[in-house]
Amino acid sequence: MRNLTDLNRITKMSKEQHKGGVGASSKHESATKHVTGEAIYVDDRTDHVNQLHAAIGKSQIAHGRIKNLDLSAVLAAPGVVKVITAEDVPGHLDIGPVFPGDPVLAKDLVEYYGQPIFAVAAKTHEQAWRAAQLAKIEYEELPPVLDVETALAQQNFVRPPHSMQRGDADQAIEDAPHVLESHLSVGGQEHFYLEGQVSSAIPTEDGGMMIYTSSQHPSEVQKLVAEVLGIPFNLVTIDMRRMGGGFGGKETQAAPWACISALLAHITRRPVKLRLNRGDDMVMTGKRHPFENGYRIGFDDDGRILGADIIVNGFCGYSPDLSDAIVDRAMFHSDNAYYLDQVKIVGNRCKTNTVSHTAFRGFGGPQGMMTIEYAMDDIARYLGKDPLEIRKLNLYGQDSRNVTPYHQVVEHNVLPEMIERLEQTSNYQQRRQQIREFNQNNRILKRGIALTPVKFGISFTVQHLNQAGALIHIYTDGSIHLNHGGTEMGQGLFTKVAQVVAEEFQVDLDTINVSATRTDKVPNTSPTAASSGTDLNGKAAQNAARNIKQRLIDFIVQHHGVEASEIVFADNRVHFGDQSISFAELAQLAYVNRISLSSTGYYRTPKIHYDRNKASGRPFFYFANGAAVSEVIVDTLTGEYKLLRTDILHDVGHSLNPAIDIGQIEGGFIQGMGWLTSEELSWADNGRLQTTGPATYKIPAVSDMPADFRVQLFDQRNREATIYNSKAVGEPPFMLAMSVWSALRDAASSVADYRFSPPLDTPATPERVLKAVKATKQFQTNATTRIQAEEEVTA
Ligand code: MTE
Ligand code: QUE
Ligand code: MOS
C-alpha cells in the first residue's frame, strides 16, 4: 500500500509534470491563431452555395410615424432577391430581451434615428447595402426627446423609478456640520469591438435554423429566432466559437441581426449572412448609457460622511433592453468603496429617442461610482485636505461601518490593506509632495495625481442568471472534449475553464479541446456577462469532470481491488496500488469495461438572495477589489494632457492564470481611460449620431498607454468558495481608470492651490480640462480680488 509520503511526492511531482493546470500563466488557447490570422470568426466561414447577403434600411428621423413606405427602387436594384418589412414576420415582432419594446423591424412608429425598418437580401454584401439606401419613406414627424432633462420633466421613463435607503439621509444632511451638493454628466461609450455584429443563418431540412452569430448570449438568440419564426426552440441551433470582442455590446445587441438573417433565410429558403459595416453598427446598436447624476452630502470636520442623497439618471434610449438591471447596478455601486451612514439612492430610467443603450463592461457600475468619487474630491478641496485622506477615512470598515445601502454586509474587506500597500509601493506621499513643488515652479504645465479604489459586486443581480452548465467527453485515446455555456470574446474564458479540467484530471492542458458554444450541447445558458464566466462555467466544468473522475475511481476500486484513497491522478497518469497507467490507458480500459466517459456538469451560485421591493439582501456572492494611482501632466493653455504613470493593485483572489488576469486588468484600465478621456459620442439636434467611425470617435491608441505602467496582483485567495478561490476579473479593472479623471481634476485644482474643485464632466477631453482650468483660474482671480478688497477695507 502506498503511504502518505508517496502520495505527497506524486502530488508534488504533478505540479511539475502536468502542464497548464490552475495557476499557470498558460497562453490564451487561440493566441497563435489570433496573430497568424487562422482563428475563424463568423465572417471568415466559407460561403454557402446559394448564400445571400443582407443589409438594413434605417429610419432617417428620430421619432415619428411611417406614412408611406415605397420599396420599389430597393426591389428593382441589381442583385436584390428579397425585401422584408414587419409585415413579413411570421411569429413575434417584438424581440425585447426582458421587457417588450424592441420590434425586430419597425412597424408604423419609429423611435430613433437609424432604427431598422426593412431588410434586403441580395447576391453580394455591397448590392444589398446599396439597395437599402434607395427606399422612399414618408414620415409624420413627432417631437423627439433627446436629453435627460426633458425626459425627467415629462416623467418619460422606460421603467419605473426605483430607490434604496437606510436611515434618514435628509435629516443626517441637515444636522451635518458641512453640506455639499453637485451634479455630474457622465458620457456614454461605443463598444468598438474589432469584429462588428454579424450573423449567418442556414435553413435546416425540418423548417429549423442553424445560426452562426457573434453573440455573448446564444440561448437568448435561440429563443428570439424561434419566436420571430414561430417555431419551437428545439429547431434552432446557435453556434458561437469566438467573438472579436463583445464588451457587453453583444449581449442583447447581437440578436436583431441573427433574427433578421433568419427571417430572410426562412423566407427565401437560402443561407443568409448579415454583417453590419462599421458605420451602420455604430448607428444601429446600443452603447454604454450616458448618465446625469447628482449628490447632496453632509459630513463632519474630518470629512466623514454622515448623510448622502444620491440620484442617478440613465439615458436608456427608446426601449427597456437591459436598462432596469443596468440602472440597478449603477445604484448598487453609488457607494463604491465607502460607508454612507444615512443614505438614499434614487435611480431613473429615462426614455430618449436614441438607440437603446445596453450592457457595457461594468454594466452601469462605472457610471454609478463616479458620483461618490466626484464627491470625495469635492469634500477634500472644501476641507483643504488630500483626497486620499478623505477616501481612506470613508472606506468600509469594522463594526457597524460595513453595511451597504442595500443591507449586504461587506465581508473580508481587503481594500484598506490594499490601499495602504499601493500608497507605499507607488510612493504616493513623496510624489504628492514633488508634484506640489513642480506645480509651484511651473506656470503652464501642471501635474496631478489621484488614488481611487474599486469595489465591484460579483453575481448577476437577477438571481436566476447565476447558473451554468458544462459537458465533458473523454475519448478512448484519453483526449478530452470540453464544452460549456460561456462564450469566448478574447477574455480567456476557454483557457481558464480548460485549466480547471486539466487540474481535475492532472493532465496537460493541450489534451483538452474546448469546442464552440452551442445551444444543442449545453442548453438554457446565461449570457457570458457580469464577469461571471469563469466563476460559473469553471465550477460547472469542474462538476462534470468530477462526475467522470468519480466513475473512474469507482471502476479502479472494483477492477483492481484497491482503496479509493490509494488512487492518485498525477502527471498525465493514474497511480493505484503498485501500478500506474497513463490517462489514455485508463480511458481505454474504462471504455471496454462499459464505464461512461461523458458527463454534464452544473453549478448555481450559493448564498445570494435579494428582495428588490425592500431593496435589501445579499445580491453579490462577493466583491472584487482594486485600486489605482495615476499621475498626469496638463498643459493649462490648451487643456492637452498626458498620462505619465499608473500603478495598479488588483484583487483577483488566487489567480487561475496570472498572465490572462493581468491582460484583463491592463485592457480594462485602458478601455476605462478611453471612456473617461477621449471617447466622445455626439448626436446632432435631430437625433442622428455624428460619431460613426474612428475618424470622429477616438479610442485609445498604443501611444496613450501610460509611459510607466505597473500592475500587481493582490495575491490573497477569495474567502468564498469560488473556483479555486479565484475572483472574477473581466469588468472590475475598467473602473480603475477613475484615477486618471481624478488626477486631471487634481492638476486643474492646483491652479488655485487646491482650494477649488472645478467641475469636470466626462469624457474629460482637452476641451473640458481646459474649461476646468479656466473655472479654477476664475476662482483664483475672484479670491484675490476679494482678499485685496478686504485688505483695503481694513486699511
Ligand atoms: N476581454 C476581452 N478581450 N474582450 C471582451 O469582449 N468583455 C468584458 C470582459 N473582458 C471582454 C473582455 C466584459 S464586459 C465581461 S462581462 C467579461 O469579460 C466577460 O467574460 P468573463 O465573465 O469570462 O470574464
Ligand atoms: C449584471 C449583468 C447583467 C445583469 C445583471 C447584473 C447582464 C444581464 C442581465 C439580465 C437581466 C435580466 C434578464 C436577462 C439578463 O442582468 O448582463 O436576460 O432577463 O444580461 O448585475 O451583467
Ligand atoms: Mo459584460 S457588460 O457584463 O458583457
mmCIF file of C-alpha atoms in Angstrom, residues 88-414:
data_model
loop_
_atom_site.group_PDB
_atom_site.id
_atom_site.type_symbol
_atom_site.label_atom_id
_atom_site.label_comp_id
_atom_site.label_asym_id
_atom_site.label_seq_id
_atom_site.Cartn_x
_atom_site.Cartn_y
_atom_site.Cartn_z
ATOM 1 C CA ASP A 88 -43.339 39.532 -43.255
ATOM 2 C CA VAL A 89 -42.545 38.354 -39.718
ATOM 3 C CA PRO A 90 -44.419 35.055 -39.166
ATOM 4 C CA GLY A 91 -44.038 34.936 -35.372
ATOM 5 C CA HIS A 92 -43.324 37.549 -32.676
ATOM 6 C CA LEU A 93 -42.422 41.019 -33.907
ATOM 7 C CA ASP A 94 -41.043 42.083 -30.513
ATOM 8 C CA ILE A 95 -37.577 40.854 -29.548
ATOM 9 C CA GLY A 96 -37.199 42.800 -26.275
ATOM 10 C CA PRO A 97 -34.830 40.668 -24.127
ATOM 11 C CA VAL A 98 -36.519 41.212 -20.760
ATOM 12 C CA PHE A 99 -39.431 43.586 -21.366
ATOM 13 C CA PRO A 100 -41.173 44.205 -24.684
ATOM 14 C CA GLY A 101 -40.325 47.330 -26.671
ATOM 15 C CA ASP A 102 -37.936 46.274 -29.433
ATOM 16 C CA PRO A 103 -39.671 45.416 -32.734
ATOM 17 C CA VAL A 104 -37.259 43.466 -34.931
ATOM 18 C CA LEU A 105 -38.391 45.794 -37.770
ATOM 19 C CA ALA A 106 -40.284 48.993 -37.021
ATOM 20 C CA LYS A 107 -43.975 48.948 -37.814
ATOM 21 C CA ASP A 108 -45.721 52.356 -38.144
ATOM 22 C CA LEU A 109 -43.791 54.007 -35.303
ATOM 23 C CA VAL A 110 -40.062 54.828 -35.408
ATOM 24 C CA GLU A 111 -38.361 55.840 -32.181
ATOM 25 C CA TYR A 112 -34.742 56.587 -33.086
ATOM 26 C CA TYR A 113 -32.617 57.729 -35.983
ATOM 27 C CA GLY A 114 -31.219 54.555 -37.548
ATOM 28 C CA GLN A 115 -33.936 52.159 -36.370
ATOM 29 C CA PRO A 116 -34.266 49.157 -38.739
ATOM 30 C CA ILE A 117 -37.412 49.411 -40.907
ATOM 31 C CA PHE A 118 -36.785 46.860 -43.638
ATOM 32 C CA ALA A 119 -34.149 44.329 -44.707
ATOM 33 C CA VAL A 120 -32.801 43.428 -48.119
ATOM 34 C CA ALA A 121 -31.230 40.169 -49.296
ATOM 35 C CA ALA A 122 -29.047 40.381 -52.386
ATOM 36 C CA LYS A 123 -26.337 38.395 -54.115
ATOM 37 C CA THR A 124 -23.491 40.420 -52.645
ATOM 38 C CA HIS A 125 -22.922 42.410 -49.492
ATOM 39 C CA GLU A 126 -22.395 45.611 -51.472
ATOM 40 C CA GLN A 127 -25.511 45.136 -53.644
ATOM 41 C CA ALA A 128 -27.613 44.671 -50.526
ATOM 42 C CA TRP A 129 -26.178 47.770 -48.863
ATOM 43 C CA ARG A 130 -26.598 49.972 -51.955
ATOM 44 C CA ALA A 131 -30.160 48.792 -52.491
ATOM 45 C CA ALA A 132 -31.063 49.532 -48.868
ATOM 46 C CA GLN A 133 -30.278 53.227 -49.450
ATOM 47 C CA LEU A 134 -32.937 53.541 -52.206
ATOM 48 C CA ALA A 135 -36.143 53.446 -50.145
ATOM 49 C CA LYS A 136 -38.582 56.365 -50.277
ATOM 50 C CA ILE A 137 -40.094 56.804 -46.860
ATOM 51 C CA GLU A 138 -42.615 59.476 -45.845
ATOM 52 C CA TYR A 139 -42.923 60.231 -42.154
ATOM 53 C CA GLU A 140 -45.197 62.209 -39.916
ATOM 54 C CA GLU A 141 -42.608 63.612 -37.550
ATOM 55 C CA LEU A 142 -43.157 63.725 -33.798
ATOM 56 C CA PRO A 143 -41.043 65.797 -31.398
ATOM 57 C CA PRO A 144 -38.085 63.699 -30.202
ATOM 58 C CA VAL A 145 -36.866 63.655 -26.592
ATOM 59 C CA LEU A 146 -33.076 63.771 -26.772
ATOM 60 C CA ASP A 147 -31.951 64.798 -23.295
ATOM 61 C CA VAL A 148 -32.464 63.634 -19.744
ATOM 62 C CA GLU A 149 -33.824 66.966 -18.515
ATOM 63 C CA THR A 150 -36.790 66.751 -20.889
ATOM 64 C CA ALA A 151 -37.340 63.069 -20.137
ATOM 65 C CA LEU A 152 -37.344 63.827 -16.390
ATOM 66 C CA ALA A 153 -39.643 66.822 -16.781
ATOM 67 C CA GLN A 154 -42.087 64.682 -18.770
ATOM 68 C CA GLN A 155 -41.588 61.646 -16.494
ATOM 69 C CA ASN A 156 -40.732 59.809 -19.680
ATOM 70 C CA PHE A 157 -39.290 56.527 -18.419
ATOM 71 C CA VAL A 158 -38.712 53.072 -19.944
ATOM 72 C CA ARG A 159 -39.202 51.505 -16.488
ATOM 73 C CA PRO A 160 -40.471 52.901 -13.189
ATOM 74 C CA PRO A 161 -38.030 54.712 -10.858
ATOM 75 C CA HIS A 162 -36.508 52.705 -8.023
ATOM 76 C CA SER A 163 -34.827 53.643 -4.760
ATOM 77 C CA MET A 164 -32.878 52.181 -1.852
ATOM 78 C CA GLN A 165 -32.280 53.697 1.528
ATOM 79 C CA ARG A 166 -31.038 53.295 5.066
ATOM 80 C CA GLY A 167 -31.899 55.628 7.925
ATOM 81 C CA ASP A 168 -32.894 59.225 7.285
ATOM 82 C CA ALA A 169 -30.493 60.814 4.814
ATOM 83 C CA ASP A 170 -32.284 64.188 4.733
ATOM 84 C CA GLN A 171 -32.144 64.591 8.497
ATOM 85 C CA ALA A 172 -28.499 63.499 8.691
ATOM 86 C CA ILE A 173 -27.545 66.000 5.985
ATOM 87 C CA GLU A 174 -29.485 68.772 7.709
ATOM 88 C CA ASP A 175 -27.739 68.026 11.009
ATOM 89 C CA ALA A 176 -24.251 67.758 9.480
ATOM 90 C CA PRO A 177 -21.633 70.497 10.084
ATOM 91 C CA HIS A 178 -20.947 70.758 6.324
ATOM 92 C CA VAL A 179 -23.029 70.106 3.247
ATOM 93 C CA LEU A 180 -22.001 69.975 -0.404
ATOM 94 C CA GLU A 181 -24.075 69.305 -3.463
ATOM 95 C CA SER A 182 -23.217 68.972 -7.117
ATOM 96 C CA HIS A 183 -24.086 67.229 -10.333
ATOM 97 C CA LEU A 184 -22.080 65.304 -12.888
ATOM 98 C CA SER A 185 -22.615 64.355 -16.528
ATOM 99 C CA VAL A 186 -21.103 61.001 -17.377
ATOM 100 C CA GLY A 187 -20.682 60.188 -21.064
ATOM 101 C CA GLY A 188 -21.670 57.039 -22.888
ATOM 102 C CA GLN A 189 -19.338 54.776 -24.839
ATOM 103 C CA GLU A 190 -19.278 52.915 -28.130
ATOM 104 C CA HIS A 191 -18.134 49.298 -27.725
ATOM 105 C CA PHE A 192 -15.835 49.398 -30.748
ATOM 106 C CA TYR A 193 -15.341 45.626 -30.744
ATOM 107 C CA LEU A 194 -12.918 44.959 -33.611
ATOM 108 C CA GLU A 195 -15.287 42.391 -35.103
ATOM 109 C CA GLY A 196 -18.663 44.054 -35.757
ATOM 110 C CA GLN A 197 -22.093 42.471 -35.474
ATOM 111 C CA VAL A 198 -22.520 39.502 -37.784
ATOM 112 C CA SER A 199 -24.850 36.525 -38.160
ATOM 113 C CA SER A 200 -25.201 33.761 -40.695
ATOM 114 C CA ALA A 201 -28.407 31.725 -40.919
ATOM 115 C CA ILE A 202 -28.800 28.417 -42.720
ATOM 116 C CA PRO A 203 -32.239 26.812 -43.086
ATOM 117 C CA THR A 204 -32.331 23.172 -41.993
ATOM 118 C CA GLU A 205 -34.383 20.364 -43.515
ATOM 119 C CA ASP A 206 -37.137 20.337 -40.907
ATOM 120 C CA GLY A 207 -38.036 24.039 -41.089
ATOM 121 C CA GLY A 208 -35.470 24.940 -38.470
ATOM 122 C CA MET A 209 -32.450 27.221 -38.497
ATOM 123 C CA MET A 210 -28.730 26.865 -37.879
ATOM 124 C CA ILE A 211 -27.171 30.166 -36.842
ATOM 125 C CA TYR A 212 -23.570 31.242 -36.549
ATOM 126 C CA THR A 213 -23.530 34.514 -34.707
ATOM 127 C CA SER A 214 -21.158 36.764 -32.797
ATOM 128 C CA SER A 215 -23.153 36.768 -29.548
ATOM 129 C CA GLN A 216 -22.466 36.728 -25.816
ATOM 130 C CA HIS A 217 -25.880 35.145 -25.290
ATOM 131 C CA PRO A 218 -26.513 32.192 -27.641
ATOM 132 C CA SER A 219 -29.517 30.884 -25.668
ATOM 133 C CA GLU A 220 -31.316 34.201 -25.972
ATOM 134 C CA VAL A 221 -30.615 34.331 -29.717
ATOM 135 C CA GLN A 222 -32.029 30.792 -29.989
ATOM 136 C CA LYS A 223 -35.203 31.845 -28.168
ATOM 137 C CA LEU A 224 -35.697 35.038 -30.180
ATOM 138 C CA VAL A 225 -35.001 33.449 -33.576
ATOM 139 C CA ALA A 226 -37.502 30.688 -32.756
ATOM 140 C CA GLU A 227 -40.056 33.270 -31.644
ATOM 141 C CA VAL A 228 -39.783 35.525 -34.714
ATOM 142 C CA LEU A 229 -40.035 32.484 -36.968
ATOM 143 C CA GLY A 230 -42.840 30.988 -34.891
ATOM 144 C CA ILE A 231 -41.134 27.607 -34.448
ATOM 145 C CA PRO A 232 -40.156 25.618 -31.320
ATOM 146 C CA PHE A 233 -36.814 26.387 -29.679
ATOM 147 C CA ASN A 234 -35.527 22.874 -30.418
ATOM 148 C CA LEU A 235 -35.469 23.583 -34.164
ATOM 149 C CA VAL A 236 -32.978 26.415 -33.736
ATOM 150 C CA THR A 237 -29.298 25.854 -33.007
ATOM 151 C CA ILE A 238 -26.797 28.597 -32.282
ATOM 152 C CA ASP A 239 -23.055 28.130 -32.695
ATOM 153 C CA MET A 240 -20.511 30.600 -31.334
ATOM 154 C CA ARG A 241 -16.812 29.751 -31.420
ATOM 155 C CA ARG A 242 -15.346 33.184 -30.651
ATOM 156 C CA MET A 243 -16.057 36.884 -30.845
ATOM 157 C CA GLY A 244 -13.597 39.581 -31.835
ATOM 158 C CA GLY A 245 -14.617 41.424 -28.667
ATOM 159 C CA GLY A 246 -18.025 41.814 -27.080
ATOM 160 C CA PHE A 247 -17.649 44.061 -24.010
ATOM 161 C CA GLY A 248 -21.387 43.796 -23.329
ATOM 162 C CA GLY A 249 -22.232 45.030 -26.827
ATOM 163 C CA LYS A 250 -23.169 41.531 -27.953
ATOM 164 C CA GLU A 251 -25.389 40.540 -25.026
ATOM 165 C CA THR A 252 -28.687 41.726 -26.493
ATOM 166 C CA GLN A 253 -27.414 43.685 -29.496
ATOM 167 C CA ALA A 254 -26.411 40.606 -31.480
ATOM 168 C CA ALA A 255 -29.939 39.204 -31.567
ATOM 169 C CA PRO A 256 -31.603 41.541 -34.118
ATOM 170 C CA TRP A 257 -29.103 40.615 -36.853
ATOM 171 C CA ALA A 258 -29.483 36.918 -36.115
ATOM 172 C CA CYS A 259 -33.274 37.288 -36.250
ATOM 173 C CA ILE A 260 -33.221 39.286 -39.495
ATOM 174 C CA SER A 261 -30.822 36.891 -41.243
ATOM 175 C CA ALA A 262 -33.019 34.004 -40.019
ATOM 176 C CA LEU A 263 -36.179 35.704 -41.308
ATOM 177 C CA LEU A 264 -34.636 36.238 -44.746
ATOM 178 C CA ALA A 265 -33.273 32.659 -44.772
ATOM 179 C CA HIS A 266 -36.653 31.292 -43.702
ATOM 180 C CA ILE A 267 -38.499 33.201 -46.418
ATOM 181 C CA THR A 268 -36.008 32.639 -49.270
ATOM 182 C CA ARG A 269 -35.014 29.105 -48.142
ATOM 183 C CA ARG A 270 -31.399 30.146 -48.755
ATOM 184 C CA PRO A 271 -28.485 30.772 -46.387
ATOM 185 C CA VAL A 272 -28.245 34.468 -45.486
ATOM 186 C CA LYS A 273 -25.385 36.373 -43.912
ATOM 187 C CA LEU A 274 -25.815 39.780 -42.327
ATOM 188 C CA ARG A 275 -22.722 41.746 -41.393
ATOM 189 C CA LEU A 276 -23.063 45.373 -40.391
ATOM 190 C CA ASN A 277 -20.441 47.752 -41.680
ATOM 191 C CA ARG A 278 -18.824 49.938 -39.028
ATOM 192 C CA GLY A 279 -20.997 52.985 -39.638
ATOM 193 C CA ASP A 280 -24.251 51.020 -39.523
ATOM 194 C CA ASP A 281 -23.029 49.139 -36.473
ATOM 195 C CA MET A 282 -22.312 52.370 -34.603
ATOM 196 C CA VAL A 283 -25.654 53.922 -35.577
ATOM 197 C CA MET A 284 -27.894 50.892 -35.026
ATOM 198 C CA THR A 285 -26.545 49.286 -31.852
ATOM 199 C CA GLY A 286 -26.853 50.461 -28.249
ATOM 200 C CA LYS A 287 -23.959 51.862 -26.268
ATOM 201 C CA ARG A 288 -22.988 52.444 -22.656
ATOM 202 C CA HIS A 289 -25.683 54.585 -21.002
ATOM 203 C CA PRO A 290 -24.763 58.220 -20.532
ATOM 204 C CA PHE A 291 -25.851 59.345 -17.032
ATOM 205 C CA GLU A 292 -26.735 62.620 -15.339
ATOM 206 C CA ASN A 293 -26.038 62.181 -11.631
ATOM 207 C CA GLY A 294 -26.368 64.375 -8.580
ATOM 208 C CA TYR A 295 -25.421 64.276 -4.923
ATOM 209 C CA ARG A 296 -26.072 66.108 -1.669
ATOM 210 C CA ILE A 297 -23.754 65.051 1.129
ATOM 211 C CA GLY A 298 -23.381 66.060 4.781
ATOM 212 C CA PHE A 299 -20.041 65.476 6.517
ATOM 213 C CA ASP A 300 -18.091 66.344 9.646
ATOM 214 C CA ASP A 301 -14.908 68.428 10.100
ATOM 215 C CA ASP A 302 -12.703 65.427 9.289
ATOM 216 C CA GLY A 303 -14.597 64.708 6.080
ATOM 217 C CA ARG A 304 -16.502 61.709 7.385
ATOM 218 C CA ILE A 305 -19.784 61.294 5.507
ATOM 219 C CA LEU A 306 -22.847 61.453 7.760
ATOM 220 C CA GLY A 307 -25.618 61.524 5.188
ATOM 221 C CA ALA A 308 -25.796 61.067 1.421
ATOM 222 C CA ASP A 309 -28.599 61.655 -1.039
ATOM 223 C CA ILE A 310 -27.626 60.394 -4.493
ATOM 224 C CA ILE A 311 -29.559 60.361 -7.737
ATOM 225 C CA VAL A 312 -28.574 58.549 -10.910
ATOM 226 C CA ASN A 313 -30.419 59.198 -14.168
ATOM 227 C CA GLY A 314 -29.627 56.827 -17.021
ATOM 228 C CA PHE A 315 -30.252 57.752 -20.682
ATOM 229 C CA CYS A 316 -31.836 54.487 -21.701
ATOM 230 C CA GLY A 317 -32.774 55.280 -25.258
ATOM 231 C CA TYR A 318 -36.139 54.256 -26.668
ATOM 232 C CA SER A 319 -36.682 50.838 -25.026
ATOM 233 C CA PRO A 320 -36.042 48.999 -21.748
ATOM 234 C CA ASP A 321 -33.470 46.470 -23.151
ATOM 235 C CA LEU A 322 -31.329 45.726 -20.043
ATOM 236 C CA SER A 323 -31.702 49.225 -18.583
ATOM 237 C CA ASP A 324 -33.606 48.172 -15.470
ATOM 238 C CA ALA A 325 -30.723 45.933 -14.363
ATOM 239 C CA ILE A 326 -28.114 48.461 -15.539
ATOM 240 C CA VAL A 327 -29.536 51.365 -13.541
ATOM 241 C CA ASP A 328 -29.898 48.961 -10.596
ATOM 242 C CA ARG A 329 -26.194 48.175 -10.849
ATOM 243 C CA ALA A 330 -25.415 51.906 -11.008
ATOM 244 C CA MET A 331 -27.400 52.267 -7.759
ATOM 245 C CA PHE A 332 -25.636 49.249 -6.179
ATOM 246 C CA HIS A 333 -22.320 50.964 -6.896
ATOM 247 C CA SER A 334 -23.205 54.508 -5.872
ATOM 248 C CA ASP A 335 -21.323 53.792 -2.627
ATOM 249 C CA ASN A 336 -18.275 52.392 -4.482
ATOM 250 C CA ALA A 337 -15.989 51.501 -1.547
ATOM 251 C CA TYR A 338 -17.424 53.852 1.072
ATOM 252 C CA TYR A 339 -19.688 53.553 4.044
ATOM 253 C CA LEU A 340 -22.550 56.005 3.640
ATOM 254 C CA ASP A 341 -24.177 56.112 7.031
ATOM 255 C CA GLN A 342 -27.645 57.565 6.386
ATOM 256 C CA VAL A 343 -28.308 57.181 2.714
ATOM 257 C CA LYS A 344 -30.864 57.447 -0.025
ATOM 258 C CA ILE A 345 -30.218 56.430 -3.632
ATOM 259 C CA VAL A 346 -32.716 57.034 -6.416
ATOM 260 C CA GLY A 347 -32.407 55.696 -9.955
ATOM 261 C CA ASN A 348 -34.349 56.882 -13.008
ATOM 262 C CA ARG A 349 -34.562 55.098 -16.356
ATOM 263 C CA CYS A 350 -35.077 57.978 -18.788
ATOM 264 C CA LYS A 351 -36.630 57.324 -22.158
ATOM 265 C CA THR A 352 -34.973 59.191 -25.036
ATOM 266 C CA ASN A 353 -35.378 58.936 -28.806
ATOM 267 C CA THR A 354 -31.965 57.423 -29.325
ATOM 268 C CA VAL A 355 -30.770 53.862 -29.868
ATOM 269 C CA SER A 356 -31.500 51.687 -26.830
ATOM 270 C CA HIS A 357 -28.462 51.759 -24.571
ATOM 271 C CA THR A 358 -27.176 48.470 -23.312
ATOM 272 C CA ALA A 359 -24.611 46.479 -21.362
ATOM 273 C CA PHE A 360 -21.014 47.689 -21.437
ATOM 274 C CA ARG A 361 -18.186 46.443 -19.200
ATOM 275 C CA GLY A 362 -19.286 47.287 -15.665
ATOM 276 C CA PHE A 363 -22.992 47.305 -16.577
ATOM 277 C CA GLY A 364 -23.851 50.716 -15.045
ATOM 278 C CA GLY A 365 -21.468 50.193 -12.109
ATOM 279 C CA PRO A 366 -18.889 52.632 -13.504
ATOM 280 C CA GLN A 367 -21.492 55.363 -14.060
ATOM 281 C CA GLY A 368 -22.791 54.799 -10.515
ATOM 282 C CA MET A 369 -19.375 55.010 -8.834
ATOM 283 C CA MET A 370 -18.409 58.262 -10.479
ATOM 284 C CA THR A 371 -20.687 60.376 -8.292
ATOM 285 C CA ILE A 372 -19.210 59.389 -4.945
ATOM 286 C CA GLU A 373 -15.660 59.677 -6.301
ATOM 287 C CA TYR A 374 -16.533 63.177 -7.528
ATOM 288 C CA ALA A 375 -17.830 63.981 -4.039
ATOM 289 C CA MET A 376 -14.628 62.652 -2.407
ATOM 290 C CA ASP A 377 -12.580 65.190 -4.359
ATOM 291 C CA ASP A 378 -15.080 67.970 -3.588
ATOM 292 C CA ILE A 379 -15.052 67.277 0.169
ATOM 293 C CA ALA A 380 -11.250 67.219 0.187
ATOM 294 C CA ARG A 381 -10.912 70.581 -1.572
ATOM 295 C CA TYR A 382 -13.558 72.103 0.674
ATOM 296 C CA LEU A 383 -11.720 70.990 3.820
ATOM 297 C CA GLY A 384 -8.252 71.661 2.354
ATOM 298 C CA LYS A 385 -7.205 68.019 2.692
ATOM 299 C CA ASP A 386 -5.696 65.455 0.346
ATOM 300 C CA PRO A 387 -8.464 63.499 -1.407
ATOM 301 C CA LEU A 388 -6.720 60.238 -0.446
ATOM 302 C CA GLU A 389 -7.205 61.104 3.228
ATOM 303 C CA ILE A 390 -10.947 61.570 2.683
ATOM 304 C CA ARG A 391 -11.192 58.357 0.688
ATOM 305 C CA LYS A 392 -9.393 56.327 3.354
ATOM 306 C CA LEU A 393 -11.481 57.819 6.133
ATOM 307 C CA ASN A 394 -14.724 56.788 4.465
ATOM 308 C CA LEU A 395 -13.814 53.242 3.379
ATOM 309 C CA TYR A 396 -15.957 50.388 4.601
ATOM 310 C CA GLY A 397 -14.508 49.304 7.913
ATOM 311 C CA GLN A 398 -15.262 47.328 11.016
ATOM 312 C CA ASP A 399 -18.147 47.212 13.487
ATOM 313 C CA SER A 400 -21.246 48.782 12.059
ATOM 314 C CA ARG A 401 -19.391 50.591 9.272
ATOM 315 C CA ASN A 402 -19.569 47.575 6.963
ATOM 316 C CA VAL A 403 -23.136 47.537 5.675
ATOM 317 C CA THR A 404 -24.058 48.686 2.162
ATOM 318 C CA PRO A 405 -27.122 50.811 1.336
ATOM 319 C CA TYR A 406 -28.811 47.556 0.219
ATOM 320 C CA HIS A 407 -28.012 45.942 3.585
ATOM 321 C CA GLN A 408 -25.378 43.480 2.389
ATOM 322 C CA VAL A 409 -22.508 43.156 4.870
ATOM 323 C CA VAL A 410 -19.089 43.809 3.312
ATOM 324 C CA GLU A 411 -17.190 40.739 4.489
ATOM 325 C CA HIS A 412 -13.476 40.005 4.103
ATOM 326 C CA ASN A 413 -12.824 43.643 3.257
ATOM 327 C CA VAL A 414 -9.291 43.805 1.893
#
